[in-house]
Short mmCIF file of C-alpha atoms in Angstrom, two decimals:
data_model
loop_
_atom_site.label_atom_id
_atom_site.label_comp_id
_atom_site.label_asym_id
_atom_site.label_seq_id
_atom_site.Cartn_x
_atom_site.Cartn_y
_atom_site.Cartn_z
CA UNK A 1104 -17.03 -16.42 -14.80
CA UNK A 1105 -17.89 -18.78 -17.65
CA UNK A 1106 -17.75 -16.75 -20.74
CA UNK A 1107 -19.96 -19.71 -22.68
CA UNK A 1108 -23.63 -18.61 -20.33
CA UNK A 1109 -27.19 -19.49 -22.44
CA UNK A 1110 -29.22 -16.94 -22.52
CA UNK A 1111 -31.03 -18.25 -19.27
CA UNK A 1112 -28.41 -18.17 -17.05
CA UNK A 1113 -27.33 -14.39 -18.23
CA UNK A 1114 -30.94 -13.94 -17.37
CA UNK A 1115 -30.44 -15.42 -13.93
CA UNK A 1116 -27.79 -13.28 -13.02
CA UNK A 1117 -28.99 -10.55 -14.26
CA UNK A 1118 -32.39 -10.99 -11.91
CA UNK A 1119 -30.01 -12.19 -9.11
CA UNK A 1120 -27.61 -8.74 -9.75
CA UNK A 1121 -30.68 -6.70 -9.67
CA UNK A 1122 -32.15 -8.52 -6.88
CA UNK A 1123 -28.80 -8.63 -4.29
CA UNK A 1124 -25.58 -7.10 -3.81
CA UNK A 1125 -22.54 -7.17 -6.16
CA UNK A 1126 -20.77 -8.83 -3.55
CA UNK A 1127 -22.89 -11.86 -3.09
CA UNK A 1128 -22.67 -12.60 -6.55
CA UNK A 1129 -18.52 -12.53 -6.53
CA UNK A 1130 -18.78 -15.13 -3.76
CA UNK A 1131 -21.41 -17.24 -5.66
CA UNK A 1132 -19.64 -17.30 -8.72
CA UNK A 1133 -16.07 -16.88 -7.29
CA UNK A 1134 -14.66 -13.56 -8.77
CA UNK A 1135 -14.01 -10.56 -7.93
CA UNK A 1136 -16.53 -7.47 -8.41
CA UNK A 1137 -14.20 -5.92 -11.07
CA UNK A 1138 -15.03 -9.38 -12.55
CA UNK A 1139 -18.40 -9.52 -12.25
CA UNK A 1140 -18.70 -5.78 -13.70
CA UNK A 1141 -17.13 -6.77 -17.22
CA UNK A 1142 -19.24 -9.44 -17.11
CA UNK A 1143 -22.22 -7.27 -17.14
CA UNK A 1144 -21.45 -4.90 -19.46
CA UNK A 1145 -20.30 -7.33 -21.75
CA UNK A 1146 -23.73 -8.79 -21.77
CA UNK A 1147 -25.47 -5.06 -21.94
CA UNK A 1148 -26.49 -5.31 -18.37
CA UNK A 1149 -26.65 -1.93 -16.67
CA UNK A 1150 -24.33 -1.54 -14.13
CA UNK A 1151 -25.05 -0.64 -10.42
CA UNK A 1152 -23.12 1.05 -8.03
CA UNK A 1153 -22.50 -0.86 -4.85
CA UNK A 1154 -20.03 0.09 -2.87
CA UNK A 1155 -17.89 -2.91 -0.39
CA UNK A 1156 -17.39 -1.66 3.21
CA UNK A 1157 -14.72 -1.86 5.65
CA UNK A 1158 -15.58 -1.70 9.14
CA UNK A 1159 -12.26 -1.64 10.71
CA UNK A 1160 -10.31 0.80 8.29
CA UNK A 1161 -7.92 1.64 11.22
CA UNK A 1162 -6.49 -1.86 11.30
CA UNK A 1163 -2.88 -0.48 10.01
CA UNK A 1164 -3.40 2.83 11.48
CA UNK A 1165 -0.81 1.66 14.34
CA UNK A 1166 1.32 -1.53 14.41
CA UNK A 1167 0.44 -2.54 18.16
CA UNK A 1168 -0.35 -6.21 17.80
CA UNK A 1169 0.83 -9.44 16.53
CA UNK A 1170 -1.93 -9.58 13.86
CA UNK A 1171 -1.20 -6.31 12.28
CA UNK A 1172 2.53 -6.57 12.62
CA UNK A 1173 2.05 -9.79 10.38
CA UNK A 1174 -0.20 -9.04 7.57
CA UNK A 1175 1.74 -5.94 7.09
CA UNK A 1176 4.53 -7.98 6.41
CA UNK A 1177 2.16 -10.76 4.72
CA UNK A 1178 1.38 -7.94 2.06
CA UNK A 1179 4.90 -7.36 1.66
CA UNK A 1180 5.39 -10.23 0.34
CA UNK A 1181 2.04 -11.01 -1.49
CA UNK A 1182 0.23 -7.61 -1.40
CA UNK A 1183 -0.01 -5.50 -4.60
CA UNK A 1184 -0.77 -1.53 -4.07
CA UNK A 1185 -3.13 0.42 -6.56
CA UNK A 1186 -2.21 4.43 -5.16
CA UNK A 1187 -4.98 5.77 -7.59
CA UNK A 1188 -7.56 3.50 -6.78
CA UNK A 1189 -6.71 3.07 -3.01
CA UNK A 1190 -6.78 -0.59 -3.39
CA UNK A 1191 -4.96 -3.23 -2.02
CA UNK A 1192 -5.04 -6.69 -3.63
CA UNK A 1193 -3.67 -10.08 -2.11
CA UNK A 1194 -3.79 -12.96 -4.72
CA UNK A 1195 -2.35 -16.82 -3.24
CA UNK A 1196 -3.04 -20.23 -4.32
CA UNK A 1197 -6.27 -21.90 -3.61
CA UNK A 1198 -4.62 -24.00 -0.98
CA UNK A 1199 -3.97 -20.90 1.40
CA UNK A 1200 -7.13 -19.55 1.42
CA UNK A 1201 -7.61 -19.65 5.05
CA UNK A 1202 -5.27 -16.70 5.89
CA UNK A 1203 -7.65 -14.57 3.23
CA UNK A 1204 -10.53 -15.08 4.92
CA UNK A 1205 -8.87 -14.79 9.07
CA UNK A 1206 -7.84 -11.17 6.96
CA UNK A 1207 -11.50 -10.65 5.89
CA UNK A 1208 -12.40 -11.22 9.46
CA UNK A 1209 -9.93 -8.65 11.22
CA UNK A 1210 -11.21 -6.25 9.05
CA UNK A 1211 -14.54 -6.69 9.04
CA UNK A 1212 -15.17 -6.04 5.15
CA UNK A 1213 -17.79 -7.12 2.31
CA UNK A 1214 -14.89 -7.76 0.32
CA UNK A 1215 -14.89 -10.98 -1.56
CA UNK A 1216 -12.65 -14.04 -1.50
CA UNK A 1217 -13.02 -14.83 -4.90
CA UNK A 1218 -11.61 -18.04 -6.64
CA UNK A 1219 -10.25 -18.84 -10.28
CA UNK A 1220 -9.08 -21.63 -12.42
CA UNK A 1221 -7.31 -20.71 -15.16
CA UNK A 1222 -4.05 -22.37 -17.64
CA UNK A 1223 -0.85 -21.46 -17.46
CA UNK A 1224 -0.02 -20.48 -21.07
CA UNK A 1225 3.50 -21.38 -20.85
CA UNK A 1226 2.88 -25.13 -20.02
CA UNK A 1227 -0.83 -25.80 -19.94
CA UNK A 1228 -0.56 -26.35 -15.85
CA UNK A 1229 -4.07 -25.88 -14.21
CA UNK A 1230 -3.88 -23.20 -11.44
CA UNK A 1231 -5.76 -22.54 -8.61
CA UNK A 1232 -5.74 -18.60 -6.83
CA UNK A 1233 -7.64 -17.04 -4.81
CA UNK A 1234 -8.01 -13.41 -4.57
CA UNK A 1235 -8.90 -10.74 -1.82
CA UNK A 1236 -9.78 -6.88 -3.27
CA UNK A 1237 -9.73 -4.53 -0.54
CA UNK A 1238 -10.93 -0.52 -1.57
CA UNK A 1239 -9.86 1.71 1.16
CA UNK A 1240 -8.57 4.90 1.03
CA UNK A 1241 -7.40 5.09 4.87
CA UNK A 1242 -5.88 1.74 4.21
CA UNK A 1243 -4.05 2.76 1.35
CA UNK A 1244 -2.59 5.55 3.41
CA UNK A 1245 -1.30 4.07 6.36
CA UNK A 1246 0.07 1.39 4.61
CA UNK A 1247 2.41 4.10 2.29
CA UNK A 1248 3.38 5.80 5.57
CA UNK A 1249 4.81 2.03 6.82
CA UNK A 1250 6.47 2.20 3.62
CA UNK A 1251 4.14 -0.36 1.97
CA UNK A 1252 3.37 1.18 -1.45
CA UNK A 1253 3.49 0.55 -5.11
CA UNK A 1254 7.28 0.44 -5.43
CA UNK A 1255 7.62 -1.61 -1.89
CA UNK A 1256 9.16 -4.28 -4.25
CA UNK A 1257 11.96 -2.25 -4.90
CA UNK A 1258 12.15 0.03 -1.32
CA UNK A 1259 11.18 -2.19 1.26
CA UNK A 1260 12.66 -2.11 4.63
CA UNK A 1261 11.79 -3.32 7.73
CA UNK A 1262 9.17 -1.21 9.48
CA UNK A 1263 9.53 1.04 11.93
CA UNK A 1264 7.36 -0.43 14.94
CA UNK A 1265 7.88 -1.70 18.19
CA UNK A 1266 10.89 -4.32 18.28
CA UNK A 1267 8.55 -6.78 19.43
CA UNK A 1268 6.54 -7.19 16.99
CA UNK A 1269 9.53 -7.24 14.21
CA UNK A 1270 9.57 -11.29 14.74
CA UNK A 1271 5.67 -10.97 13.69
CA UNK A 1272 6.27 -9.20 10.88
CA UNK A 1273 8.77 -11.28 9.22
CA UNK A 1274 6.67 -14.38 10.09
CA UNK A 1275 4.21 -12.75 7.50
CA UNK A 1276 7.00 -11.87 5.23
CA UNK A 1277 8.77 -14.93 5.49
CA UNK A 1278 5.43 -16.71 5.26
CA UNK A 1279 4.94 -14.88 1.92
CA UNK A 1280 8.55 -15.10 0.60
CA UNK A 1281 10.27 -17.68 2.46
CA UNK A 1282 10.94 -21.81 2.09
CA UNK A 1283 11.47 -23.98 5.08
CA UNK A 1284 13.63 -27.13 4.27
CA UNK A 1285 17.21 -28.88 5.57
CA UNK A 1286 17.86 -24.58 4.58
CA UNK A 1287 15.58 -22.01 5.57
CA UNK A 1288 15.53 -18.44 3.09
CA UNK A 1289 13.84 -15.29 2.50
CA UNK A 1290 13.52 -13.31 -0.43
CA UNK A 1291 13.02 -9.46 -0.47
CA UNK A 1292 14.67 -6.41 -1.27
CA UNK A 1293 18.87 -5.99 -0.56
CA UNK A 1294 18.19 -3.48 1.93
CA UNK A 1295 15.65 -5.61 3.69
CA UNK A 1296 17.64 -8.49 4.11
CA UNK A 1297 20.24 -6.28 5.45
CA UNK A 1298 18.04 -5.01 8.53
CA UNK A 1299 16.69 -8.29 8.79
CA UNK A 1300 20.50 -10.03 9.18
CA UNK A 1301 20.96 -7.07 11.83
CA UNK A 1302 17.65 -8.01 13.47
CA UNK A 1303 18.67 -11.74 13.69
CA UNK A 1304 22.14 -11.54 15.25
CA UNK A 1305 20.44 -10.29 18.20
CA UNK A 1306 18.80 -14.16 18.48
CA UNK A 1307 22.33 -14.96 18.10
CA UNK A 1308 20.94 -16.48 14.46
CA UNK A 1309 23.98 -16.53 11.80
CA UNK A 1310 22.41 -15.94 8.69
CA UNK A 1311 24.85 -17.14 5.37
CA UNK A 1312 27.09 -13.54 4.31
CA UNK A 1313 26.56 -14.86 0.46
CA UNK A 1314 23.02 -13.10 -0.74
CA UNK A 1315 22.08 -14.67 -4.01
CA UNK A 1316 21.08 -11.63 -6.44
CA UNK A 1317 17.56 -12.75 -7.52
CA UNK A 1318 17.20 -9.97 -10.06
CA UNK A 1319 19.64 -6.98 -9.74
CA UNK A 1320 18.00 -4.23 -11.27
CA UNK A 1321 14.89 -5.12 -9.65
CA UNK A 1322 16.72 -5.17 -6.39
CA UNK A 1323 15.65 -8.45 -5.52
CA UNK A 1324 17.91 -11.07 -3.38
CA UNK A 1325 17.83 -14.03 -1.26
CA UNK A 1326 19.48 -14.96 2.36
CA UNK A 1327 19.79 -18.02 3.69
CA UNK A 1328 19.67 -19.80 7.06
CA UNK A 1329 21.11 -23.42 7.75
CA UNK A 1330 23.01 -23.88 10.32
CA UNK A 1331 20.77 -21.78 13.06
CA UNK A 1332 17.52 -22.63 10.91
CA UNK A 1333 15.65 -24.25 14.33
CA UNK A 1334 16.22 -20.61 16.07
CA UNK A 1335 15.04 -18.80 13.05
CA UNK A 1336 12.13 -21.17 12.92
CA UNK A 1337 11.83 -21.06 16.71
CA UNK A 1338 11.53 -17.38 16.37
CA UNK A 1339 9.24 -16.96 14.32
CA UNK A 1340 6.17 -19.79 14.88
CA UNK A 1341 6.89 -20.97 18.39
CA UNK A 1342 3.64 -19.23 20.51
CA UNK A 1343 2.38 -17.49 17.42
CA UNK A 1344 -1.54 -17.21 16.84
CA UNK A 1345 -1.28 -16.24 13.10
CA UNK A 1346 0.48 -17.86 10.09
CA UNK A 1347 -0.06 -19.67 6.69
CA UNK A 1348 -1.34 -23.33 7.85
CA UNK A 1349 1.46 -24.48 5.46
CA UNK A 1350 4.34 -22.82 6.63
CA UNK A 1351 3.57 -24.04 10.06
CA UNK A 1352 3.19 -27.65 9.41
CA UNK A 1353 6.59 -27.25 7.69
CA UNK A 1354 7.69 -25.76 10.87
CA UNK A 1355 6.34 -28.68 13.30
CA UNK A 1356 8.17 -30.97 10.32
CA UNK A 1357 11.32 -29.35 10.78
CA UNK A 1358 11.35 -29.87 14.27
CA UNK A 1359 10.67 -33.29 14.33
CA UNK A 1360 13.33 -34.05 12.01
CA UNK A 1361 15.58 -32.16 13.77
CA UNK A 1362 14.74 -34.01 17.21
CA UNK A 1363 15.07 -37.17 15.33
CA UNK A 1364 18.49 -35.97 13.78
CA UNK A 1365 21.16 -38.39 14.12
CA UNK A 1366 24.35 -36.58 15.70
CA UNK A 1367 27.09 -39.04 16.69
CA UNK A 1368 27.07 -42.66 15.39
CA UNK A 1369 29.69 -45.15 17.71
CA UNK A 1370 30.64 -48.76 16.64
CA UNK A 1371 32.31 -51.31 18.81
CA UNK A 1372 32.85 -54.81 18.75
CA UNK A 1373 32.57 -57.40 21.98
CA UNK A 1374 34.57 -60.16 22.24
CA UNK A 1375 34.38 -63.84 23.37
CA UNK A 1376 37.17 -65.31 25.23
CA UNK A 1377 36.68 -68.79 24.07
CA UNK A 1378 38.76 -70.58 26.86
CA UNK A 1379 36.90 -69.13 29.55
CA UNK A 1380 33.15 -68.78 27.60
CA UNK A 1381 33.12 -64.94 28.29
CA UNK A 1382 32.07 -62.19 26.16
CA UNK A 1383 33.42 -58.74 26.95
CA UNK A 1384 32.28 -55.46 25.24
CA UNK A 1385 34.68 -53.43 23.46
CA UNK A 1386 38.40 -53.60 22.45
CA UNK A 1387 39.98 -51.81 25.31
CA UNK A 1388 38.02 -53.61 27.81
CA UNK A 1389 39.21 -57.20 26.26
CA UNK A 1390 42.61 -56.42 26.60
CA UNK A 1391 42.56 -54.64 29.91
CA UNK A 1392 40.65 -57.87 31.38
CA UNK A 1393 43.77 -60.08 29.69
CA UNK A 1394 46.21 -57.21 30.62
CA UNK A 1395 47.53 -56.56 27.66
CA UNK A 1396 48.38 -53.20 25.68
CA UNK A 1397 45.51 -52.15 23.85
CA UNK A 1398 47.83 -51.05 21.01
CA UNK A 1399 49.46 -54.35 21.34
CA UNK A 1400 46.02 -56.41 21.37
CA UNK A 1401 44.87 -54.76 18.22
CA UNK A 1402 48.07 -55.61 16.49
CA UNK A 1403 48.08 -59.49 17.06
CA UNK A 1404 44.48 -59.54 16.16
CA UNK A 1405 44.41 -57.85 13.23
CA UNK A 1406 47.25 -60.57 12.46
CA UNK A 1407 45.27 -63.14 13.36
CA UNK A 1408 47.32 -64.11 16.49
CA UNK A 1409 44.01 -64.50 18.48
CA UNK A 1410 42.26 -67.30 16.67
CA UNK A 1411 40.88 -70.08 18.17
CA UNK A 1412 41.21 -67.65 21.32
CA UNK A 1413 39.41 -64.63 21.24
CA UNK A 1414 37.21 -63.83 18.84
CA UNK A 1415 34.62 -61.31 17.17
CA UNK A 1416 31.44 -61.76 19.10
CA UNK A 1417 28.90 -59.09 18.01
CA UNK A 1418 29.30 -56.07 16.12
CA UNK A 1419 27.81 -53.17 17.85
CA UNK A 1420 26.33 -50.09 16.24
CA UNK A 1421 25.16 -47.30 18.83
CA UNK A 1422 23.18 -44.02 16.51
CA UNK A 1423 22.43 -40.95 19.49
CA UNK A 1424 19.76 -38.57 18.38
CA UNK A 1425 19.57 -34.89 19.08
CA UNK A 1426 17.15 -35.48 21.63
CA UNK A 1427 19.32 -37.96 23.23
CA UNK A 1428 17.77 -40.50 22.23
CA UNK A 1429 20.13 -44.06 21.46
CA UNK A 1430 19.16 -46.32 18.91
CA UNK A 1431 21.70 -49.42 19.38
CA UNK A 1432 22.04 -51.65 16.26
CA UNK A 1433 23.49 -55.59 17.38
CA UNK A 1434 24.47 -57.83 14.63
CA UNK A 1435 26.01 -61.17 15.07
CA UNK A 1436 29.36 -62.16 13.51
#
């Protein structure tokens, strides 16, 4: 909230605080209630107690869908856990708001999405966030018994649900902690990785043996996937109903590319038999047509035996895509 507020507009909220629910207010003036509270008794307002609520506390309570299996890995990799409070908090930039709010929605909760500009200090860089506060004690709880807690940063492993739903988990994970390019990787604990390279071979996906130590002490590494990146990718977003917008439009990027990749690049040459006004495609062919030895037709024309005779007609240039697709390049010589 804007700390410079005239005396009328402290006023305002204040009659508006009074007037509606904590939670309206967050939403009006994008924060979040903890916000809005410091704001008040900053500016001497009294304070009222208004608790959010969570209709659908159970949400966690068992891993049995896609949805849950991927925000519980989504708040792997973006959640932070407050034990003593029993809150969960899940703060992104601006530009992936969307998955906040489809979160909002599952659990049916008062709970703001709150926004906020602020500087970066180191280099002045405007940032956008947005922020998601969820109070829940039940929450809180079956999220430690996944092994989501406070210290997941350091302790995370892959969950213990049905197989099934693994692939939707790490699409929240990787969504969080991941980078799709020419090489896919995912950052997370060692011993996360580890189950996860486990988890992969059965897709017969090779992930890279080297894992780049992020931060050692804070157990903190990175795999990466090249080679079988399309599989992993495959995996993960093909017929999946939740993800980060972003991620999957990297995804459908990907793909195209890698339809569009070139594979195998040919060139030939065809060649016009000037005595007999005939052009003939490719070396071999030319000399099988004058029966000669291919070997032996090379030779003399590389020597310039041929001229006046047969000579260089077209260059030929044939590109094949991974889709099979040819793309056949003819330049005149």
């Amino acid at each position: 909230m804007n700390k410079l507020l005239t005396i009328d507009k402290i006023n305002q909220i204040k009659f508006e605080y009074y007037n509606n629910q904590n939670l309206f207010l967050c939403e009006k003036y994008n924060c979040s209630n903890e916000t809005l509270i410091k704001f008040l008794k900053k500016n001497n307002i009294e304070c009222k107690w208004k608790a959010q609520h969570t209709e659908n506390e159970n949400f966690f309570n068992i891993i049995d869908s896609e949805e849950k299996a991927y925000f519980l890995g989504f708040i792997c990799a973006d959640g932070s856990i407050n034990n003593k409070k029993y809150k969960l908090s899940i703060t992104l930039n601006t530009k992936d708001i969307n998955i906040l709010y489809k979160f909002k929605s599952f659990l049916n909760t008062t709970a703001p999405v709150s926004q906020r500009i602020y500087s970066d200090k180191r280099n002045g860089t405007i940032i956008h966030t947005t922020n998601i506060q969820i109070y829940s004690k039940k929450i809180i709880n079956d999220l430690s018994i996944l092994g989501v807690n406070k210290n997941k940063s350091n302790q995370l492993r892959l969950p213990n649900i049905n197989e099934n739903l693994i692939k939707d988990f790490l699409r929240g994970l990787f969504d969080g902690d991941g980078h799709i390019s020419g090489q896919c990787s995912l950052i997370s604990t060692y011993e996360c990785l580890d189950d996860t390279i486990i988890f992969l071979k059965k897709f017969n996906i090779e992930v890279n043996k080297y894992r780049e130590t992020i931060n050692k002490e804070k157990n903190v590494y990175k795999i990466i996937i090249g080679k079988d990146r399309i599989k992993l990718l495959n995996l993960l977003y093909n017929n999946s109903n939740i993800y980060l917008e972003r991620k999957h439009n990297a995804y459908l990027n990907e793909l195209s590319k890698n339809k569009n990749e070139i594979i195998n690049t040919s060139t030939y040459y065809s060649f016009l038999l000037v005595n007999e006004n005939i052009i003939i495609n490719g070396t071999k062919e030319c000399a099988n047509y004058l029966n000669i030895n291919h070997w032996t037709f090379m030779k003399n024309f590389k020597r310039g035996n041929y001229i006046n005779k047969y000579e260089k007609f077209e260059k030929i240039i044939i590109k094949t895509k991974r889709n099979g697709e040819k793309i056949i390049n003819k330049i005149k010589l």
